[in-house]
Amino acid sequence: MLEDKNEGKTSISDLGEFGLIEHLTGHFKLYQNSSIKGVGDDAAVISGDSKQLNVVTTDLLVEGVHFDLGYMPLKHLGYKAVMVNLSDVYAMNAEAAQITVSIAVSNRFPVEALEELYAGIKTACDLYRIDLIGGDTTSSRSGLIISITALGRANKNELVYRSGAKESDLLVVSGDIGAAYLGLQVLERERQVFQVNPNAQPDLEPYSYLVERQLKPEARKDIVQLLKELKVKPTSMIDISDGLSSEIIHLCKASNVGCQLFEDKIPLDPQVISTCEEFNLDSTTIALSGGEDYELLFTIGIDDYPKIKGNPNLTVIGHMTQEKEGIHLVTRADTKIPIIARGWNSFPE
Ligand code: ADP
Ligand code: MG
């Protein structure tokens, strides 16, 4: 069956490891002045800058654990794998500049499949002006494993950590949340329908935003830029990969503060609201526990509020408090519920 599917396709062994690397990476451009040597030597070379600090972050994505090729096209996977890393760099209020990409891949993937993966990686690099400067390629017994490392830099006084929030700071989120998780639910449902009836034509139109948020998330480089333009330096920041509740808890724990989050302030897309109704899900629960939105969650001093007020990209959703007051959701009915981390756990018990 797999052999049939790969008929007419190029086997990785036809190119060999070095041929494959050249084939996949040869057409990438270098955008950054700091990239002195990219792919092709024993190590990449990046120029230093005495005024700036370097930022490094890595993510490992494993087939069947972090992604499912049943509904995730390889091109989207490549794009998303880059976004996940860039998002971590932007969450430091830094600029991303380079990535390395390491893959372990089984023979069941023809060269054409890896071309798709790298097409997605390249689209991301071109759009965000990121240089692919190296990586590693090896074989795997089963599935596909991708590890990406992103490098970035920022002036020392621009970096924002999770630990700087002060009581009375405002809690702000970019964009809207909950859509990526619902997108996954929609894709999962369509796949089950397809398994029962392969002729079923999925109508994803009513869920287009949700599916796009799941398959093609964007790292919020624009928000880092916007904050610079507005002359707002967040006191603490994190990206929303796991879900609002666990990210709020991270900020509070790192900063030794408490938080009040207001349910009626959480920004939701209309498709999130309508799909929650259809699936009989509570939209606040989805926003708190969903994950994969890759929005930025940050705190600002109250004096900076006039600078962000009314900006359609930014929503104040709460404020920080003394640590002893704890971390709470203030519901629409004005009751206070403790927030617990229900974000996605990669080691379920
Ligand atoms: P080494 O044996 O020294 O590890 P490799 O043959 O693995 O060297 O890599 C040769 C060059 O190709 C290096 O510049 C490396 O960073 C780059 N490279 C290897 N695999 C990948 C990949 N999957 N994506 C991008 N660059 C890669
Ligand atoms: Mg190597």
Short mmCIF file of C-alpha atoms and ligand atoms in Angstrom, two decimals:
data_model
loop_
_atom_site.label_atom_id
_atom_site.label_comp_id
_atom_site.label_asym_id
_atom_site.label_seq_id
_atom_site.Cartn_x
_atom_site.Cartn_y
_atom_site.Cartn_z
CA MET A 1 0.00 0.00 0.00
CA LEU A 2 2.71 2.45 1.02
CA GLU A 3 4.84 1.27 -1.88
CA ASP A 4 1.96 2.00 -4.26
CA LYS A 5 1.59 5.46 -2.85
CA ASN A 6 5.26 6.15 -3.37
CA GLU A 7 5.34 4.77 -6.90
CA GLY A 8 7.07 7.18 -9.26
CA LYS A 9 8.54 9.06 -6.33
CA THR A 10 12.20 9.45 -5.50
CA SER A 11 13.61 7.36 -2.68
CA ILE A 12 15.87 9.19 -0.22
CA SER A 13 18.59 6.62 -0.90
CA ASP A 14 18.68 7.69 -4.58
CA LEU A 15 20.10 11.06 -3.52
CA GLY A 16 22.18 10.00 -0.54
CA GLU A 17 22.47 12.10 2.61
CA PHE A 18 24.61 14.89 1.17
CA GLY A 19 22.67 15.04 -2.06
CA LEU A 20 19.47 15.23 -0.06
CA ILE A 21 20.71 18.10 2.12
CA GLU A 22 21.83 20.06 -0.95
CA HIS A 23 18.53 19.27 -2.69
CA LEU A 24 16.47 20.50 0.25
CA THR A 25 18.48 23.54 1.30
CA GLY A 26 20.40 24.72 -1.79
CA HIS A 27 17.80 27.31 -2.84
CA PHE A 28 17.37 29.05 0.53
CA LYS A 29 18.44 32.72 0.59
CA LEU A 30 20.33 34.42 3.44
CA TYR A 31 18.67 37.63 4.63
CA GLN A 32 20.59 38.50 7.78
CA ASN A 33 23.94 40.36 7.83
CA SER A 34 24.82 38.37 10.93
CA SER A 35 24.77 35.05 8.98
CA ILE A 36 28.41 34.74 7.91
CA LYS A 37 28.30 31.05 6.94
CA GLY A 38 25.16 29.01 6.51
CA VAL A 39 24.65 25.40 5.42
CA GLY A 40 27.68 23.57 4.05
CA ASP A 41 30.50 23.61 6.57
CA ASP A 42 31.01 21.78 9.85
CA ALA A 43 29.28 24.58 11.71
CA ALA A 44 27.46 27.78 10.84
CA VAL A 45 29.12 31.11 11.66
CA ILE A 46 27.20 34.07 13.08
CA SER A 47 28.70 37.46 13.81
CA GLY A 48 28.45 38.79 17.34
CA ASP A 49 27.47 42.26 18.51
CA SER A 50 28.77 43.53 21.82
CA LYS A 51 25.63 45.59 22.48
CA GLN A 52 23.19 42.77 21.95
CA LEU A 53 22.38 39.55 23.74
CA ASN A 54 21.66 36.31 21.92
CA VAL A 55 18.49 34.31 22.37
CA VAL A 56 18.30 30.57 21.61
CA THR A 57 15.29 28.26 21.69
CA THR A 58 14.60 24.69 20.53
CA ASP A 59 11.48 22.63 19.93
CA LEU A 60 11.17 18.96 19.12
CA LEU A 61 8.14 17.70 17.18
CA VAL A 62 7.39 13.98 16.98
CA GLU A 63 4.91 12.40 14.57
CA GLY A 64 1.97 10.90 16.42
CA VAL A 65 2.69 13.00 19.51
CA HIS A 66 2.77 16.60 18.27
CA PHE A 67 1.36 16.26 14.78
CA ASP A 68 -0.64 13.84 12.73
CA LEU A 69 0.08 13.68 9.01
CA GLY A 70 -3.50 12.40 8.56
CA TYR A 71 -4.70 16.00 8.52
CA MET A 72 -1.52 18.05 8.66
CA PRO A 73 -0.07 18.55 5.16
CA LEU A 74 3.75 18.42 5.26
CA LYS A 75 4.05 21.93 3.88
CA HIS A 76 1.96 23.28 6.74
CA LEU A 77 3.94 21.21 9.19
CA GLY A 78 7.19 22.80 8.00
CA TYR A 79 5.70 26.26 8.27
CA LYS A 80 4.22 25.62 11.71
CA ALA A 81 7.43 24.05 13.06
CA VAL A 82 9.25 27.29 12.25
CA MET A 83 6.45 29.44 13.73
CA VAL A 84 6.51 27.56 17.02
CA ASN A 85 10.17 28.49 17.44
CA LEU A 86 9.92 32.08 16.22
CA SER A 87 7.05 32.59 18.65
CA ASP A 88 9.39 31.73 21.53
CA VAL A 89 11.97 34.26 20.32
CA TYR A 90 9.34 37.01 19.94
CA ALA A 91 8.04 36.18 23.43
CA MET A 92 11.43 37.43 24.71
CA ASN A 93 10.75 40.71 22.84
CA ALA A 94 13.70 39.75 20.63
CA GLU A 95 14.20 39.62 16.85
CA ALA A 96 14.53 36.18 15.29
CA ALA A 97 17.32 35.81 12.71
CA GLN A 98 18.40 32.20 12.09
CA ILE A 99 17.13 28.64 12.41
CA THR A 100 18.65 25.19 12.22
CA VAL A 101 16.44 22.27 11.18
CA SER A 102 17.15 18.68 12.14
CA ILE A 103 15.10 15.78 10.85
CA ALA A 104 14.93 12.06 11.46
CA VAL A 105 12.95 10.37 8.74
CA SER A 106 11.96 6.82 7.80
CA ASN A 107 12.09 5.32 4.30
CA ARG A 108 8.35 5.60 4.01
CA PHE A 109 8.90 9.28 3.14
CA PRO A 110 10.01 9.86 -0.44
CA VAL A 111 12.15 12.87 -1.32
CA GLU A 112 9.01 14.60 -2.61
CA ALA A 113 7.52 14.51 0.90
CA LEU A 114 10.61 16.22 2.31
CA GLU A 115 10.43 18.77 -0.51
CA GLU A 116 6.94 19.65 0.75
CA LEU A 117 8.22 19.99 4.31
CA TYR A 118 11.04 22.27 3.19
CA ALA A 119 8.70 24.30 0.98
CA GLY A 120 6.78 25.19 4.14
CA ILE A 121 10.01 25.96 5.99
CA LYS A 122 11.12 28.18 3.12
CA THR A 123 7.84 30.08 2.98
CA ALA A 124 8.24 30.84 6.68
CA CYS A 125 11.89 31.89 6.22
CA ASP A 126 11.04 34.18 3.30
CA LEU A 127 8.09 35.82 5.04
CA TYR A 128 9.86 36.39 8.35
CA ARG A 129 13.34 37.02 6.85
CA ILE A 130 14.92 34.12 8.69
CA ASP A 131 18.07 32.32 7.54
CA LEU A 132 18.28 28.53 7.52
CA ILE A 133 21.93 28.06 8.53
CA GLY A 134 22.23 24.35 9.31
CA GLY A 135 20.79 21.23 10.80
CA ASP A 136 21.20 17.49 10.80
CA THR A 137 19.66 14.66 8.82
CA THR A 138 19.34 11.09 9.96
CA SER A 139 17.08 8.07 9.56
CA SER A 140 14.32 6.94 11.87
CA ARG A 141 12.72 3.50 12.33
CA SER A 142 9.22 4.89 12.25
CA GLY A 143 7.74 8.31 11.64
CA LEU A 144 9.13 11.76 11.27
CA ILE A 145 10.87 13.81 13.93
CA ILE A 146 11.69 17.49 13.44
CA SER A 147 13.77 19.61 15.75
CA ILE A 148 14.17 23.30 15.05
CA THR A 149 16.44 25.70 16.90
CA ALA A 150 15.89 29.42 16.47
CA LEU A 151 18.45 32.14 17.20
CA GLY A 152 17.61 35.76 17.81
CA ARG A 153 18.95 38.86 19.44
CA ALA A 154 17.89 41.93 21.35
CA ASN A 155 19.43 44.85 23.16
CA LYS A 156 19.91 43.95 26.79
CA ASN A 157 17.38 46.55 27.96
CA GLU A 158 14.75 45.32 25.47
CA LEU A 159 14.59 41.69 26.59
CA VAL A 160 11.42 40.73 28.44
CA TYR A 161 11.34 37.76 30.81
CA ARG A 162 8.45 35.90 32.40
CA SER A 163 9.55 37.21 35.77
CA GLY A 164 9.00 40.99 35.59
CA ALA A 165 5.27 41.40 36.29
CA LYS A 166 4.35 43.68 39.20
CA GLU A 167 1.10 43.75 41.15
CA SER A 168 -1.33 46.24 39.55
CA ASP A 169 0.19 45.64 36.08
CA LEU A 170 -2.39 45.02 33.35
CA LEU A 171 -2.56 41.62 31.64
CA VAL A 172 -2.78 41.93 27.85
CA VAL A 173 -3.20 39.38 25.05
CA SER A 174 -2.68 39.83 21.31
CA GLY A 175 -5.22 38.63 18.72
CA ASP A 176 -7.85 36.14 19.82
CA ILE A 177 -7.62 32.72 21.41
CA GLY A 178 -9.17 29.25 21.34
CA ALA A 179 -9.40 28.96 17.56
CA ALA A 180 -6.42 26.63 16.98
CA TYR A 181 -7.75 24.00 19.36
CA LEU A 182 -11.19 24.09 17.75
CA GLY A 183 -9.55 23.81 14.34
CA LEU A 184 -8.01 20.55 15.47
CA GLN A 185 -11.40 19.29 16.69
CA VAL A 186 -12.95 20.12 13.30
CA LEU A 187 -10.16 18.35 11.38
CA GLU A 188 -10.41 15.33 13.68
CA ARG A 189 -14.16 15.12 13.12
CA GLU A 190 -13.80 15.40 9.34
CA ARG A 191 -11.24 12.63 9.35
CA GLN A 192 -13.60 10.32 11.23
CA VAL A 193 -16.38 11.08 8.75
CA PHE A 194 -13.96 10.37 5.91
CA GLN A 195 -12.97 7.01 7.43
CA VAL A 196 -16.62 5.94 7.51
CA ASN A 197 -17.45 7.38 4.10
CA PRO A 198 -14.45 8.09 1.85
CA ASN A 199 -16.72 9.88 -0.64
CA ALA A 200 -17.81 12.46 1.91
CA GLN A 201 -16.86 15.98 0.81
CA PRO A 202 -15.89 17.94 3.88
CA ASP A 203 -17.31 21.45 4.05
CA LEU A 204 -14.76 23.33 6.09
CA GLU A 205 -15.94 26.76 4.96
CA PRO A 206 -17.78 27.63 8.21
CA TYR A 207 -14.58 26.74 10.09
CA SER A 208 -12.04 28.33 7.76
CA TYR A 209 -10.52 30.61 10.40
CA LEU A 210 -10.25 27.77 12.94
CA VAL A 211 -8.57 25.40 10.49
CA GLU A 212 -6.17 28.09 9.35
CA ARG A 213 -5.22 28.86 12.95
CA GLN A 214 -4.47 25.15 13.50
CA LEU A 215 -2.64 24.47 10.24
CA LYS A 216 -0.98 27.81 9.56
CA PRO A 217 -0.38 29.76 12.76
CA GLU A 218 1.61 32.99 12.61
CA ALA A 219 4.23 33.99 15.18
CA ARG A 220 3.50 37.55 16.33
CA LYS A 221 6.58 39.37 15.04
CA ASP A 222 4.20 42.23 14.23
CA ILE A 223 3.22 42.62 17.88
CA VAL A 224 6.86 42.96 18.98
CA GLN A 225 7.20 45.64 16.30
CA LEU A 226 3.93 47.32 17.32
CA LEU A 227 4.97 47.50 20.98
CA LYS A 228 8.24 49.17 19.95
CA GLU A 229 6.31 51.72 17.87
CA LEU A 230 3.95 52.40 20.75
CA LYS A 231 6.96 52.72 23.08
CA VAL A 232 5.56 50.07 25.39
CA LYS A 233 7.98 47.64 26.98
CA PRO A 234 6.08 44.79 28.61
CA THR A 235 7.09 43.98 32.18
CA SER A 236 6.74 40.24 31.50
CA MET A 237 5.82 38.16 28.47
CA ILE A 238 5.15 34.58 27.31
CA ASP A 239 3.70 33.05 24.16
CA ILE A 240 0.48 31.05 24.32
CA SER A 241 1.43 27.56 23.25
CA ASP A 242 -0.41 25.51 25.86
CA GLY A 243 -3.49 27.56 26.74
CA LEU A 244 -4.22 30.79 28.56
CA SER A 245 -4.51 29.26 32.02
CA SER A 246 -1.14 27.56 32.11
CA GLU A 247 0.60 30.60 30.59
CA ILE A 248 -0.96 32.93 33.19
CA ILE A 249 0.22 30.57 35.91
CA HIS A 250 3.76 30.65 34.44
CA LEU A 251 3.83 34.46 34.49
CA CYS A 252 2.44 34.62 38.04
CA LYS A 253 4.82 31.99 39.43
CA ALA A 254 7.88 33.52 37.74
CA SER A 255 6.93 37.04 38.88
CA ASN A 256 5.59 36.19 42.36
CA VAL A 257 2.26 37.87 41.74
CA GLY A 258 -1.39 36.87 41.62
CA CYS A 259 -3.88 37.63 38.85
CA GLN A 260 -7.50 38.40 38.14
CA LEU A 261 -8.62 37.40 34.66
CA PHE A 262 -12.02 38.67 33.49
CA GLU A 263 -14.05 36.12 31.55
CA ASP A 264 -15.99 38.74 29.60
CA LYS A 265 -12.75 40.32 28.33
CA ILE A 266 -11.26 37.19 26.70
CA PRO A 267 -11.09 37.90 22.93
CA LEU A 268 -12.88 35.22 20.89
CA ASP A 269 -13.44 35.07 17.15
CA PRO A 270 -17.12 34.72 16.10
CA GLN A 271 -16.27 31.28 14.60
CA VAL A 272 -15.00 30.18 18.02
CA ILE A 273 -18.28 31.22 19.61
CA SER A 274 -20.50 29.57 16.97
CA THR A 275 -18.42 26.37 16.83
CA CYS A 276 -18.42 26.05 20.61
CA GLU A 277 -22.21 26.23 20.49
CA GLU A 278 -22.34 23.58 17.76
CA PHE A 279 -19.90 21.24 19.56
CA ASN A 280 -21.53 21.96 22.93
CA LEU A 281 -18.28 23.27 24.41
CA ASP A 282 -17.75 26.17 26.79
CA SER A 283 -15.77 28.86 24.97
CA THR A 284 -14.04 30.06 28.16
CA THR A 285 -12.80 26.53 28.87
CA ILE A 286 -11.48 26.31 25.30
CA ALA A 287 -9.69 29.66 25.61
CA LEU A 288 -8.18 28.66 28.97
CA SER A 289 -7.10 25.14 28.07
CA GLY A 290 -6.98 24.96 24.27
CA GLY A 291 -3.45 25.90 23.26
CA GLU A 292 -1.49 26.34 20.04
CA ASP A 293 -2.71 29.89 19.48
CA TYR A 294 0.83 31.36 19.47
CA GLU A 295 -0.45 34.73 20.59
CA LEU A 296 1.59 36.83 23.01
CA LEU A 297 0.48 37.25 26.62
CA PHE A 298 2.16 40.07 28.51
CA THR A 299 1.88 42.55 31.33
CA ILE A 300 2.32 46.32 31.14
CA GLY A 301 2.57 49.04 33.74
CA ILE A 302 -0.72 50.87 34.25
CA ASP A 303 0.92 54.10 32.99
CA ASP A 304 1.28 52.52 29.55
CA TYR A 305 -2.44 51.80 29.25
CA PRO A 306 -3.25 54.96 27.20
CA LYS A 307 -0.70 53.84 24.58
CA ILE A 308 -2.43 50.52 23.87
CA LYS A 309 -6.03 51.56 24.56
CA GLY A 310 -8.33 50.89 21.61
CA ASN A 311 -5.69 49.03 19.59
CA PRO A 312 -7.57 46.26 17.74
CA ASN A 313 -4.62 43.84 18.11
CA LEU A 314 -4.40 44.09 21.89
CA THR A 315 -6.94 43.30 24.61
CA VAL A 316 -6.61 43.94 28.33
CA ILE A 317 -8.00 40.79 29.94
CA GLY A 318 -7.10 41.29 33.57
CA HIS A 319 -4.62 42.66 36.08
CA MET A 320 -1.99 41.34 38.39
CA THR A 321 -2.46 41.33 42.18
CA GLN A 322 -0.50 40.49 45.28
CA GLU A 323 0.71 36.89 45.21
CA LYS A 324 -1.30 35.97 48.28
CA GLU A 325 -4.56 36.86 46.51
CA GLY A 326 -4.02 33.91 44.14
CA ILE A 327 -4.88 33.42 40.48
CA HIS A 328 -8.57 33.74 39.63
CA LEU A 329 -11.05 33.91 36.81
CA VAL A 330 -13.78 36.48 37.45
CA THR A 331 -16.80 35.04 35.66
CA ARG A 332 -19.59 36.89 33.85
CA ALA A 333 -21.72 36.18 36.94
CA ASP A 334 -19.01 37.94 39.00
CA THR A 335 -17.87 34.86 40.90
CA LYS A 336 -14.18 34.13 41.43
CA ILE A 337 -12.87 30.71 40.37
CA PRO A 338 -9.26 29.64 40.94
CA ILE A 339 -7.39 29.08 37.68
CA ILE A 340 -5.67 25.72 37.43
CA ALA A 341 -3.32 24.60 34.69
CA ARG A 342 -5.37 22.50 32.35
CA GLY A 343 -3.18 23.22 29.41
CA TRP A 344 -2.00 20.39 27.29
CA ASN A 345 0.32 18.01 29.14
CA SER A 346 2.87 16.11 27.05
CA PHE A 347 3.23 13.44 29.74
CA PRO A 348 -0.35 12.43 30.55
CA GLU A 349 -0.58 10.25 33.65
P1 ADP B 1 28.29 16.84 9.87
O1 ADP B 1 28.61 15.46 9.42
O2 ADP B 1 29.48 17.74 10.12
O3 ADP B 1 27.24 16.89 10.93
P2 ADP B 1 26.32 17.12 7.85
O4 ADP B 1 26.69 16.36 6.66
O5 ADP B 1 25.35 16.56 8.81
O6 ADP B 1 27.66 17.56 8.60
O7 ADP B 1 25.80 18.53 7.39
C1 ADP B 1 26.40 19.24 6.34
C2 ADP B 1 25.82 20.62 6.31
O8 ADP B 1 24.44 20.56 6.04
C3 ADP B 1 25.96 21.36 7.63
O9 ADP B 1 26.11 22.74 7.32
C4 ADP B 1 24.63 21.12 8.31
O10 ADP B 1 24.34 22.12 9.22
C5 ADP B 1 23.69 21.12 7.10
N1 ADP B 1 22.48 20.27 7.30
C6 ADP B 1 22.45 18.94 7.53
N2 ADP B 1 21.18 18.49 7.60
C7 ADP B 1 20.38 19.56 7.40
C8 ADP B 1 18.97 19.77 7.36
N3 ADP B 1 18.10 18.77 7.54
N4 ADP B 1 18.50 21.01 7.13
C9 ADP B 1 19.38 22.04 6.95
N5 ADP B 1 20.71 21.92 6.95
C10 ADP B 1 21.22 20.70 7.18
MG MG B 2 25.38 16.06 10.76
#
